[in-house]
PDB file of C-alpha atoms in Angstrom:
ATOM      1  CA  MET K   1      -3.170 -22.302   6.959  1.00 67.00           C
ATOM      2  CA  ILE K   2      -0.541 -19.555   6.553  1.00 69.00           C
ATOM      3  CA  ASP K   3      -2.059 -18.558   3.222  1.00 66.00           C
ATOM      4  CA  ALA K   4      -5.545 -18.322   4.764  1.00 72.00           C
ATOM      5  CA  LEU K   5      -4.187 -16.243   7.653  1.00 69.00           C
ATOM      6  CA  ALA K   6      -2.344 -13.852   5.326  1.00 65.00           C
ATOM      7  CA  ARG K   7      -5.459 -13.407   3.193  1.00 65.00           C
ATOM      8  CA  ALA K   8      -7.690 -12.864   6.227  1.00 68.00           C
ATOM      9  CA  LEU K   9      -5.321 -10.279   7.696  1.00 63.00           C
ATOM     10  CA  GLN K  10      -5.026  -8.415   4.397  1.00 61.00           C
ATOM     11  CA  GLU K  11      -8.677  -8.502   3.318  1.00 64.00           C
ATOM     12  CA  GLY K  12     -10.601  -5.529   4.543  1.00 58.00           C
ATOM     13  CA  PHE K  13      -7.496  -3.800   5.905  1.00 58.00           C
ATOM     14  CA  VAL K  14      -8.349  -0.785   3.747  1.00 62.00           C
ATOM     15  CA  PRO K  15     -12.117  -0.413   3.418  1.00 59.00           C
ATOM     16  CA  GLY K  16     -13.604   1.592   0.562  1.00 60.00           C
ATOM     17  CA  PRO K  17     -11.242   1.663  -2.438  1.00 62.00           C
ATOM     18  CA  ALA K  18     -12.766  -1.453  -4.029  1.00 70.00           C
ATOM     19  CA  GLU K  19     -16.022   0.476  -4.431  1.00 77.00           C
ATOM     20  CA  LYS K  20     -14.326   3.064  -6.676  1.00 85.00           C
ATOM     21  CA  PRO K  21     -13.598   2.510 -10.363  1.00 91.00           C
ATOM     22  CA  PRO K  22      -9.945   1.811 -11.253  1.00 93.00           C
ATOM     23  CA  GLY K  23      -7.790   4.907 -11.617  1.00 96.00           C
ATOM     24  CA  LEU K  24      -5.951   7.634  -9.769  1.00 96.00           C
ATOM     25  CA  ASP K  25      -8.767   8.367  -7.306  1.00 94.00           C
ATOM     26  CA  ARG K  26      -8.921   4.725  -6.231  1.00 95.00           C
ATOM     27  CA  LEU K  27      -5.145   4.572  -5.825  1.00 96.00           C
ATOM     28  CA  LEU K  28      -5.152   7.721  -3.689  1.00 96.00           C
ATOM     29  CA  ALA K  29      -8.032   6.333  -1.610  1.00 93.00           C
ATOM     30  CA  LEU K  30      -5.995   3.157  -1.080  1.00 92.00           C
ATOM     31  CA  ILE K  31      -2.952   5.127   0.082  1.00 95.00           C
ATOM     32  CA  ASP K  32      -5.037   7.296   2.404  1.00 92.00           C
ATOM     33  CA  GLY K  33      -6.958   4.301   3.724  1.00 89.00           C
ATOM     34  CA  TYR K  34      -3.849   2.188   4.286  1.00 89.00           C
ATOM     35  CA  LEU K  35      -2.233   4.934   6.333  1.00 91.00           C
ATOM     36  CA  GLY K  36      -5.504   5.514   8.163  1.00 88.00           C
ATOM     37  CA  ALA K  37      -5.636   1.836   9.078  1.00 84.00           C
ATOM     38  CA  LEU K  38      -2.061   2.028  10.372  1.00 85.00           C
ATOM     39  CA  ALA K  39      -3.082   4.938  12.582  1.00 84.00           C
ATOM     40  CA  HIS K  40      -5.521   2.674  14.402  1.00 79.00           C
ATOM     41  CA  SER K  41      -2.737   0.213  15.263  1.00 67.00           C
ATOM     42  CA  SER K  42      -4.899  -2.880  14.927  1.00 69.00           C
ATOM     43  CA  THR K  43      -3.656  -6.255  16.077  1.00 75.00           C
ATOM     44  CA  SER K  44      -4.361  -7.735  12.659  1.00 73.00           C
ATOM     45  CA  GLY K  45      -2.358  -4.980  10.948  1.00 75.00           C
ATOM     46  CA  HIS K  46       0.559  -5.590  13.282  1.00 78.00           C
ATOM     47  CA  ALA K  47       0.340  -9.331  12.722  1.00 80.00           C
ATOM     48  CA  PHE K  48       0.358  -8.925   8.944  1.00 80.00           C
ATOM     49  CA  LEU K  49       3.405  -6.643   8.968  1.00 83.00           C
ATOM     50  CA  LEU K  50       5.290  -8.950  11.329  1.00 84.00           C
ATOM     51  CA  LEU K  51       4.508 -12.021   9.235  1.00 84.00           C
ATOM     52  CA  TRP K  52       5.339 -10.112   6.045  1.00 84.00           C
ATOM     53  CA  SER K  53       8.736  -9.057   7.389  1.00 87.00           C
ATOM     54  CA  GLY K  54       9.371 -12.588   8.656  1.00 87.00           C
ATOM     55  CA  ALA K  55       8.714 -13.957   5.173  1.00 87.00           C
ATOM     56  CA  VAL K  56      12.056 -12.542   4.068  1.00 91.00           C
ATOM     57  CA  THR K  57      13.878 -15.322   5.938  1.00 91.00           C
ATOM     58  CA  ASP K  58      11.167 -17.960   6.471  1.00 86.00           C
ATOM     59  CA  THR K  59      10.865 -20.352   3.531  1.00 89.00           C
ATOM     60  CA  GLN K  60       7.374 -21.433   4.635  1.00 85.00           C
ATOM     61  CA  LEU K  61       6.026 -17.872   4.738  1.00 85.00           C
ATOM     62  CA  ALA K  62       7.827 -16.554   1.656  1.00 89.00           C
ATOM     63  CA  PRO K  63       5.637 -18.099  -1.102  1.00 89.00           C
ATOM     64  CA  THR K  64       2.419 -16.830   0.455  1.00 86.00           C
ATOM     65  CA  PHE K  65       3.678 -13.308   0.969  1.00 87.00           C
ATOM     66  CA  ARG K  66       5.302 -13.188  -2.476  1.00 91.00           C
ATOM     67  CA  GLU K  67       1.903 -14.070  -3.952  1.00 89.00           C
ATOM     68  CA  ARG K  68       0.067 -11.513  -1.777  1.00 86.00           C
ATOM     69  CA  ASP K  69       2.587  -8.788  -2.675  1.00 89.00           C
ATOM     70  CA  SER K  70       2.326  -9.672  -6.349  1.00 94.00           C
ATOM     71  CA  ALA K  71      -1.469  -9.308  -6.221  1.00 89.00           C
ATOM     72  CA  PHE K  72      -1.127  -5.991  -4.355  1.00 91.00           C
ATOM     73  CA  ARG K  73       1.351  -4.690  -6.960  1.00 96.00           C
ATOM     74  CA  ASP K  74      -0.948  -5.841  -9.767  1.00 96.00           C
ATOM     75  CA  ASP K  75      -3.893  -3.961  -8.249  1.00 93.00           C
ATOM     76  CA  ILE K  76      -1.896  -0.764  -7.870  1.00 96.00           C
ATOM     77  CA  ALA K  77      -0.400  -1.058 -11.367  1.00 98.00           C
ATOM     78  CA  ALA K  78      -3.916  -1.542 -12.760  1.00 96.00           C
ATOM     79  CA  ASP K  79      -5.045   1.681 -11.080  1.00 97.00           C
ATOM     80  CA  VAL K  80      -2.072   3.554 -12.533  1.00 98.00           C
ATOM     81  CA  ALA K  81      -2.683   2.089 -15.993  1.00 98.00           C
ATOM     82  CA  ALA K  82      -6.369   3.037 -15.783  1.00 97.00           C
ATOM     83  CA  GLY K  83      -5.346   6.530 -14.718  1.00 98.00           C
ATOM     84  CA  ILE K  84      -3.057   6.804 -17.735  1.00 98.00           C
ATOM     85  CA  ALA K  85      -5.836   5.574 -20.048  1.00 97.00           C
ATOM     86  CA  GLU K  86      -8.267   8.182 -18.701  1.00 96.00           C
ATOM     87  CA  GLY K  87      -5.682  10.966 -18.938  1.00 97.00           C
ATOM     88  CA  MET K  88      -5.450  11.568 -15.185  1.00 97.00           C
ATOM     89  CA  VAL K  89      -1.972  10.039 -14.764  1.00 98.00           C
ATOM     90  CA  ARG K  90       1.104  11.084 -16.736  1.00 97.00           C
ATOM     91  CA  ASP K  91       1.778   8.703 -19.596  1.00 96.00           C
ATOM     92  CA  THR K  92       5.494   8.684 -18.786  1.00 96.00           C
ATOM     93  CA  VAL K  93       5.137   6.723 -15.531  1.00 97.00           C
ATOM     94  CA  ARG K  94       5.559   2.967 -15.424  1.00 98.00           C
ATOM     95  CA  PRO K  95       2.660   1.359 -13.527  1.00 98.00           C
ATOM     96  CA  GLU K  96       4.769  -1.529 -12.218  1.00 98.00           C
ATOM     97  CA  SER K  97       7.446   0.824 -10.870  1.00 98.00           C
ATOM     98  CA  VAL K  98       4.849   2.996  -9.155  1.00 98.00           C
ATOM     99  CA  ALA K  99       3.341  -0.115  -7.556  1.00 98.00           C
ATOM    100  CA  VAL K 100       6.670  -1.182  -6.078  1.00 98.00           C
ATOM    101  CA  ALA K 101       7.357   2.339  -4.763  1.00 98.00           C
ATOM    102  CA  VAL K 102       3.890   2.800  -3.238  1.00 97.00           C
ATOM    103  CA  ILE K 103       4.028  -0.525  -1.401  1.00 95.00           C
ATOM    104  CA  ALA K 104       7.566   0.145  -0.211  1.00 96.00           C
ATOM    105  CA  GLN K 105       6.510   3.478   1.227  1.00 97.00           C
ATOM    106  CA  LEU K 106       3.342   2.186   2.886  1.00 94.00           C
ATOM    107  CA  ARG K 107       4.941  -0.902   4.372  1.00 92.00           C
ATOM    108  CA  GLY K 108       8.020   1.064   5.413  1.00 94.00           C
ATOM    109  CA  ILE K 109       5.866   3.545   7.293  1.00 94.00           C
ATOM    110  CA  GLY K 110       4.021   0.637   8.893  1.00 91.00           C
ATOM    111  CA  MET K 111       7.247  -1.012  10.022  1.00 91.00           C
ATOM    112  CA  GLN K 112       8.587   2.256  11.451  1.00 93.00           C
ATOM    113  CA  ARG K 113       5.341   2.702  13.366  1.00 92.00           C
ATOM    114  CA  LEU K 114       5.627  -0.816  14.780  1.00 88.00           C
ATOM    115  CA  LEU K 115       9.115  -0.029  15.994  1.00 90.00           C
ATOM    116  CA  ASP K 116       8.348   3.398  17.482  1.00 92.00           C
ATOM    117  CA  VAL K 117       4.686   4.398  17.504  1.00 89.00           C
ATOM    118  CA  ASP K 118       5.390   7.842  18.978  1.00 91.00           C
ATOM    119  CA  ALA K 119       7.902   8.767  16.270  1.00 94.00           C
ATOM    120  CA  VAL K 120       5.545   8.172  13.332  1.00 93.00           C
ATOM    121  CA  ASP K 121       2.543  10.478  13.100  1.00 93.00           C
ATOM    122  CA  VAL K 122       0.500   8.502  10.599  1.00 92.00           C
ATOM    123  CA  GLU K 123      -2.416  10.946  10.594  1.00 91.00           C
ATOM    124  CA  ARG K 124      -0.102  13.746   9.462  1.00 92.00           C
ATOM    125  CA  LEU K 125       1.615  11.483   6.959  1.00 94.00           C
ATOM    126  CA  ARG K 126      -1.734  10.411   5.561  1.00 94.00           C
ATOM    127  CA  THR K 127      -2.345  13.783   3.981  1.00 94.00           C
ATOM    128  CA  GLU K 128       1.270  14.388   2.995  1.00 97.00           C
ATOM    129  CA  VAL K 129       1.870  11.001   1.368  1.00 97.00           C
ATOM    130  CA  THR K 130      -1.447  10.979  -0.477  1.00 97.00           C
ATOM    131  CA  GLU K 131      -0.759  14.466  -1.814  1.00 97.00           C
ATOM    132  CA  GLN K 132       2.807  13.494  -2.729  1.00 97.00           C
ATOM    133  CA  TRP K 133       1.484  10.678  -4.941  1.00 98.00           C
ATOM    134  CA  ARG K 134      -1.208  12.915  -6.444  1.00 97.00           C
ATOM    135  CA  ARG K 135       1.462  15.424  -7.501  1.00 97.00           C
ATOM    136  CA  ALA K 136       3.889  12.756  -8.686  1.00 97.00           C
ATOM    137  CA  LEU K 137       1.361  11.005 -10.894  1.00 98.00           C
ATOM    138  CA  SER K 138      -1.080  13.671 -12.064  1.00 96.00           C
ATOM    139  CA  ALA K 139      -1.085  14.370 -15.785  1.00 93.00           C
ATOM    140  CA  GLY K 140      -0.917  18.109 -15.080  1.00 79.00           C
ATOM    141  CA  SER K 141       2.418  17.835 -13.240  1.00 60.00           C
ATOM    142  CA  ARG K 142       5.512  17.225 -15.354  1.00 52.00           C
TER     143      ARG K 142
END
């Protein structure tokens, strides 16, 4: 039941990126969309982040959220790898490392927003964080 709940909360959280081909544009759409979803402060988004953070100490939650995080990292790493293959992403980046860093940033922003909604302007961060990753990954920026 926990697995089904985690999947239901995560599916559709960020609409749109799945319609794009793998690569840098899809990754940037995911980042923008994730932050946009956080800006709407949905109950399901809150529930996912709370369960995710609880999985650190709850042995029943941990396997499900490890699997969900692994799939999320794999998706992001695949976008980075596709971006490298098409020449849009620098060939010196490690897709798996980028995936860990992107998720850490997105989830960290989400957790900060849960703690203090007024202190975290997600709409402003949306543009800044998406552009930060574009600059960090783009083949033209070394």
